[in-house]
Amino acid sequence: AQTVTQSQPEMSVQEAETVTLSCTYDTSESDYYLFWYKQPPSRQMILVIRQEAYKQQNATENRFSVNFQKAAKSFSLKISDSQLGDAAMYFCAYRTLPSGNTPLVFGKGTRLSVIA
Amino acid sequence: DTGVSQDPRHKITKRGQNVTFRCDPISEHNRLYWYRQTLGQGPEFLTYFQNEAQLEKSRLLSDRFSAERPKGSFSTLEIQRTEQGDSAMYLCASSRAGERENTIYFGEGSWLTVV
């Protein structure tokens, strides 16, 4: 079974600084997706960034980028120029190809605090 | 695109009562998912539909839980004879099947408190 591990229950960062959230996963599949979702307090979960396993290039979305190490099964999220609005729970998630029946598998999350 | 809508947003019920949650997915999405999330944990998969067919159920979905999507549009999740351990947020999500890149969009969740 696929598992996703987030080893940092809580992280904090100064406003305008950079923070990296860690995620490792376990799978025997060769083709899959990895995601980072953000869940602000009492608000819906939104997709931050997505990485396809067959793409070697790390995904980037504005201030958010990932470091995808397929051999190490590692998928970390880097947030640059942190803003107060980045404070939230961040969940790393995994799924196989869309045609498969495997749903999203989530880690337990990392709570990010941003200090003004 | 009005997003995934869930109702009610909050429900407090007495142990032993039945509760039902409704989810309206994004209109052109044919896949619909239910997840459960407890405090301090990530969402856990419960079940999913493609159109009206329920294709997979997690072992977390006990006999007291039933989900339906009768016309392939909205879905309901019913919990019978609620227990305190059912207290959680129930998340609905939807996506388009058949595309390689099909982002899953989540609703705001329905909070259940069983007292």
CSV table of C-alpha atoms in Angstrom, one decimal:
chain,number,residue,atom,x,y,z
A,1,ALA,CA,0.0,0.0,0.0
A,2,GLN,CA,1.1,3.5,-0.7
A,3,THR,CA,2.0,5.7,2.2
A,4,VAL,CA,2.9,9.3,2.6
A,5,THR,CA,5.0,10.6,5.5
A,6,GLN,CA,5.3,14.2,6.6
A,7,SER,CA,7.9,14.2,9.4
A,8,GLN,CA,7.4,17.8,10.5
A,9,PRO,CA,4.1,18.3,12.4
A,10,GLU,CA,4.8,22.0,12.8
A,11,MET,CA,7.1,24.6,11.1
A,12,SER,CA,7.4,28.3,11.4
A,13,VAL,CA,9.0,30.9,9.1
A,14,GLN,CA,9.6,34.6,9.3
A,15,GLU,CA,7.7,36.7,6.8
A,16,ALA,CA,9.6,37.1,3.6
A,17,GLU,CA,11.9,34.2,4.4
A,18,THR,CA,12.0,30.8,2.8
A,19,VAL,CA,10.8,27.5,4.3
A,20,THR,CA,10.9,23.9,3.1
A,21,LEU,CA,8.4,21.3,4.1
A,22,SER,CA,9.4,17.6,3.8
A,23,CYS,CA,7.5,14.7,2.4
A,24,THR,CA,8.5,11.1,1.7
A,25,TYR,CA,6.3,8.4,0.2
A,26,ASP,CA,6.4,4.7,-0.5
A,27,THR,CA,5.2,3.1,-3.7
A,28,SER,CA,6.0,0.3,-6.1
A,29,GLU,CA,4.5,2.2,-9.0
A,30,SER,CA,6.7,4.0,-11.6
A,31,ASP,CA,4.2,6.5,-12.8
A,32,TYR,CA,2.1,8.6,-10.4
A,33,TYR,CA,1.3,12.1,-9.3
A,34,LEU,CA,2.4,14.0,-6.2
A,35,PHE,CA,0.7,17.0,-4.8
A,36,TRP,CA,0.9,19.6,-2.1
A,37,TYR,CA,-2.4,20.9,-0.8
A,38,LYS,CA,-3.0,23.9,1.5
A,39,GLN,CA,-5.8,23.9,4.1
A,40,PRO,CA,-6.2,27.3,5.8
A,41,PRO,CA,-8.1,27.2,9.2
A,42,SER,CA,-11.8,26.5,8.6
A,43,ARG,CA,-11.4,26.8,4.8
A,44,GLN,CA,-11.3,24.4,2.0
A,45,MET,CA,-8.3,22.5,0.8
A,46,ILE,CA,-6.7,24.0,-2.3
A,47,LEU,CA,-4.1,22.6,-4.7
A,48,VAL,CA,-0.7,24.4,-4.4
A,49,ILE,CA,1.4,22.4,-6.8
A,50,ARG,CA,1.5,19.1,-8.7
A,51,GLN,CA,4.3,17.0,-10.0
A,52,GLU,CA,4.1,14.1,-12.4
A,53,ALA,CA,6.6,11.3,-11.7
A,54,TYR,CA,7.7,10.9,-15.3
A,55,LYS,CA,8.8,14.5,-15.5
A,56,GLN,CA,12.3,15.1,-14.2
A,57,GLN,CA,11.9,18.9,-14.1
A,58,ASN,CA,10.7,20.2,-10.7
A,59,ALA,CA,7.3,21.9,-10.8
A,60,THR,CA,7.1,25.6,-9.9
A,61,GLU,CA,4.2,27.8,-9.2
A,62,ASN,CA,5.1,31.4,-8.5
A,63,ARG,CA,6.6,31.4,-4.9
A,64,PHE,CA,6.1,27.6,-4.6
A,65,SER,CA,8.5,25.0,-5.9
A,66,VAL,CA,9.2,21.4,-5.3
A,67,ASN,CA,12.3,19.3,-5.0
A,68,PHE,CA,11.3,15.9,-6.4
A,69,GLN,CA,13.8,13.1,-5.9
A,70,LYS,CA,12.2,10.0,-7.4
A,71,ALA,CA,14.9,7.5,-6.4
A,72,ALA,CA,14.8,8.7,-2.8
A,73,LYS,CA,10.9,9.0,-2.9
A,74,SER,CA,11.2,12.5,-1.6
A,75,PHE,CA,9.0,15.4,-2.5
A,76,SER,CA,9.6,18.6,-0.6
A,77,LEU,CA,7.9,22.0,-0.9
A,78,LYS,CA,9.8,25.2,-0.9
A,79,ILE,CA,7.9,28.4,-0.1
A,80,SER,CA,9.9,31.6,-1.0
A,81,ASP,CA,9.2,35.1,0.2
A,82,SER,CA,6.7,33.7,2.8
A,83,GLN,CA,3.6,35.8,3.4
A,84,LEU,CA,1.1,35.9,6.3
A,85,GLY,CA,-1.5,34.3,4.0
A,86,ASP,CA,0.7,31.2,3.6
A,87,ALA,CA,-0.1,30.1,7.2
A,88,ALA,CA,-2.0,26.9,7.0
A,89,MET,CA,-1.9,23.2,7.2
A,90,TYR,CA,0.0,21.7,4.2
A,91,PHE,CA,-0.7,18.2,3.1
A,92,CYS,CA,1.5,16.1,0.8
A,93,ALA,CA,-0.5,13.6,-1.3
A,94,TYR,CA,0.0,10.9,-3.8
A,95,ARG,CA,-2.1,9.1,-6.4
A,96,THR,CA,-1.5,6.8,-9.3
A,97,LEU,CA,-2.6,7.6,-12.9
A,98,PRO,CA,-6.1,8.9,-13.4
A,99,SER,CA,-7.2,5.7,-15.0
A,100,GLY,CA,-6.4,3.8,-11.9
A,101,ASN,CA,-8.7,3.3,-9.0
A,102,THR,CA,-6.4,4.6,-6.4
A,103,PRO,CA,-7.6,7.7,-4.7
A,104,LEU,CA,-5.5,10.5,-3.2
A,105,VAL,CA,-3.4,9.3,-0.2
A,106,PHE,CA,-2.5,12.1,2.2
A,107,GLY,CA,0.2,12.6,4.8
A,108,LYS,CA,-0.7,13.8,8.2
A,109,GLY,CA,0.2,17.4,7.4
A,110,THR,CA,2.5,20.1,8.5
A,111,ARG,CA,1.2,23.2,10.3
A,112,LEU,CA,3.0,26.3,9.0
A,113,SER,CA,3.1,29.4,11.0
A,114,VAL,CA,4.3,32.7,9.5
A,115,ILE,CA,5.7,35.2,11.9
A,116,ALA,CA,5.4,38.9,11.1
B,1,ASP,CA,-17.5,27.1,-12.0
B,2,THR,CA,-19.2,27.4,-8.6
B,3,GLY,CA,-16.9,24.9,-6.9
B,4,VAL,CA,-17.7,21.9,-4.8
B,5,SER,CA,-20.6,22.6,-2.4
B,6,GLN,CA,-21.3,20.8,0.8
B,7,ASP,CA,-24.3,21.0,3.1
B,8,PRO,CA,-24.7,21.3,6.0
B,9,ARG,CA,-21.4,22.9,7.0
B,10,HIS,CA,-21.8,22.0,10.6
B,11,LYS,CA,-24.0,19.4,12.3
B,12,ILE,CA,-24.3,18.5,16.0
B,13,THR,CA,-26.2,15.3,16.7
B,14,LYS,CA,-26.9,13.0,19.6
B,15,ARG,CA,-25.3,9.6,19.6
B,16,GLY,CA,-27.5,7.1,17.9
B,17,GLN,CA,-29.1,9.6,15.5
B,18,ASN,CA,-28.8,9.4,11.8
B,19,VAL,CA,-27.2,12.2,9.8
B,20,THR,CA,-27.0,12.9,6.1
B,21,PHE,CA,-24.6,15.1,4.2
B,22,ARG,CA,-25.0,16.4,0.7
B,23,CYS,CA,-22.3,17.2,-1.9
B,24,ASP,CA,-22.8,19.0,-5.2
B,25,PRO,CA,-19.7,18.6,-7.3
B,26,ILE,CA,-18.4,20.9,-10.0
B,27,SER,CA,-20.9,20.5,-12.8
B,28,GLU,CA,-18.8,18.8,-15.5
B,29,HIS,CA,-17.0,16.5,-13.1
B,30,ASN,CA,-18.0,12.9,-13.3
B,31,ARG,CA,-15.9,11.6,-10.4
B,32,LEU,CA,-16.9,12.3,-6.8
B,33,TYR,CA,-15.0,11.4,-3.7
B,34,TRP,CA,-15.8,11.3,0.0
B,35,TYR,CA,-13.0,11.7,2.6
B,36,ARG,CA,-13.0,11.9,6.4
B,37,GLN,CA,-10.6,14.1,8.3
B,38,THR,CA,-10.1,14.2,12.1
B,39,LEU,CA,-8.3,16.9,14.0
B,40,GLY,CA,-4.6,16.8,13.4
B,41,GLN,CA,-4.8,14.2,10.6
B,42,GLY,CA,-4.8,14.2,6.9
B,43,PRO,CA,-7.9,13.3,5.0
B,44,GLU,CA,-8.7,9.5,4.7
B,45,PHE,CA,-10.4,8.1,1.7
B,46,LEU,CA,-13.9,6.7,2.2
B,47,THR,CA,-15.4,6.1,-1.2
B,48,TYR,CA,-15.7,7.4,-4.7
B,49,PHE,CA,-18.1,7.4,-7.6
B,50,GLN,CA,-17.7,7.6,-11.4
B,51,ASN,CA,-21.0,9.0,-12.6
B,52,GLU,CA,-23.6,7.0,-10.6
B,53,ALA,CA,-21.4,3.9,-10.0
B,54,GLN,CA,-19.7,3.5,-6.7
B,55,LEU,CA,-16.4,2.1,-7.7
B,56,GLU,CA,-14.5,1.8,-4.5
B,57,LYS,CA,-15.1,1.7,-0.8
B,58,SER,CA,-12.5,1.9,2.0
B,59,ARG,CA,-12.7,-0.5,4.9
B,60,LEU,CA,-13.2,2.7,7.0
B,61,LEU,CA,-16.7,2.8,5.5
B,62,SER,CA,-18.5,0.6,8.0
B,63,ASP,CA,-22.0,-0.8,7.5
B,64,ARG,CA,-23.4,2.3,9.2
B,65,PHE,CA,-22.2,4.4,6.4
B,66,SER,CA,-23.8,4.6,3.0
B,67,ALA,CA,-23.2,6.8,0.0
B,68,GLU,CA,-25.2,7.4,-3.0
B,69,ARG,CA,-25.1,9.3,-6.2
B,70,PRO,CA,-28.3,8.4,-7.9
B,71,LYS,CA,-28.2,10.5,-11.0
B,72,GLY,CA,-24.5,11.0,-11.3
B,73,SER,CA,-24.7,14.5,-10.1
B,74,PHE,CA,-25.0,15.3,-6.4
B,75,SER,CA,-24.1,12.7,-3.7
B,76,THR,CA,-25.3,12.0,-0.2
B,77,LEU,CA,-23.4,10.4,2.6
B,78,GLU,CA,-25.5,9.0,5.4
B,79,ILE,CA,-24.3,7.8,8.8
B,80,GLN,CA,-26.7,5.7,10.8
B,81,ARG,CA,-26.7,5.2,14.5
B,82,THR,CA,-23.9,7.8,15.0
B,83,GLU,CA,-21.1,7.2,17.5
B,84,GLN,CA,-18.8,9.7,19.1
B,85,GLY,CA,-16.0,8.3,17.0
B,86,ASP,CA,-17.8,9.5,13.9
B,87,SER,CA,-17.0,13.1,14.9
B,88,ALA,CA,-14.9,14.5,12.1
B,89,MET,CA,-15.0,16.7,9.0
B,90,TYR,CA,-16.4,14.9,6.0
B,91,LEU,CA,-14.9,16.3,2.8
B,92,CYS,CA,-16.3,15.9,-0.7
B,93,ALA,CA,-14.2,16.3,-3.8
B,94,SER,CA,-14.7,16.0,-7.5
B,95,SER,CA,-12.7,15.6,-10.7
B,96,ARG,CA,-12.9,14.8,-14.4
B,97,ALA,CA,-12.2,11.2,-15.2
B,98,GLY,CA,-10.5,10.2,-18.4
B,99,GLU,CA,-7.8,12.9,-18.5
B,100,ARG,CA,-4.2,12.4,-17.5
B,101,GLU,CA,-4.2,15.7,-15.6
B,102,ASN,CA,-7.3,15.8,-13.6
B,103,THR,CA,-7.0,17.9,-10.5
B,104,ILE,CA,-9.2,17.0,-7.6
B,105,TYR,CA,-11.1,19.9,-6.2
B,106,PHE,CA,-12.4,19.9,-2.6
B,107,GLY,CA,-15.4,21.4,-0.9
B,108,GLU,CA,-15.2,23.2,2.4
B,109,GLY,CA,-16.3,20.1,4.3
B,110,SER,CA,-19.1,19.2,6.7
B,111,TRP,CA,-18.2,19.2,10.3
B,112,LEU,CA,-20.0,16.5,12.4
B,113,THR,CA,-20.0,16.5,16.2
B,114,VAL,CA,-21.6,13.6,17.9
B,115,VAL,CA,-22.5,14.3,21.6
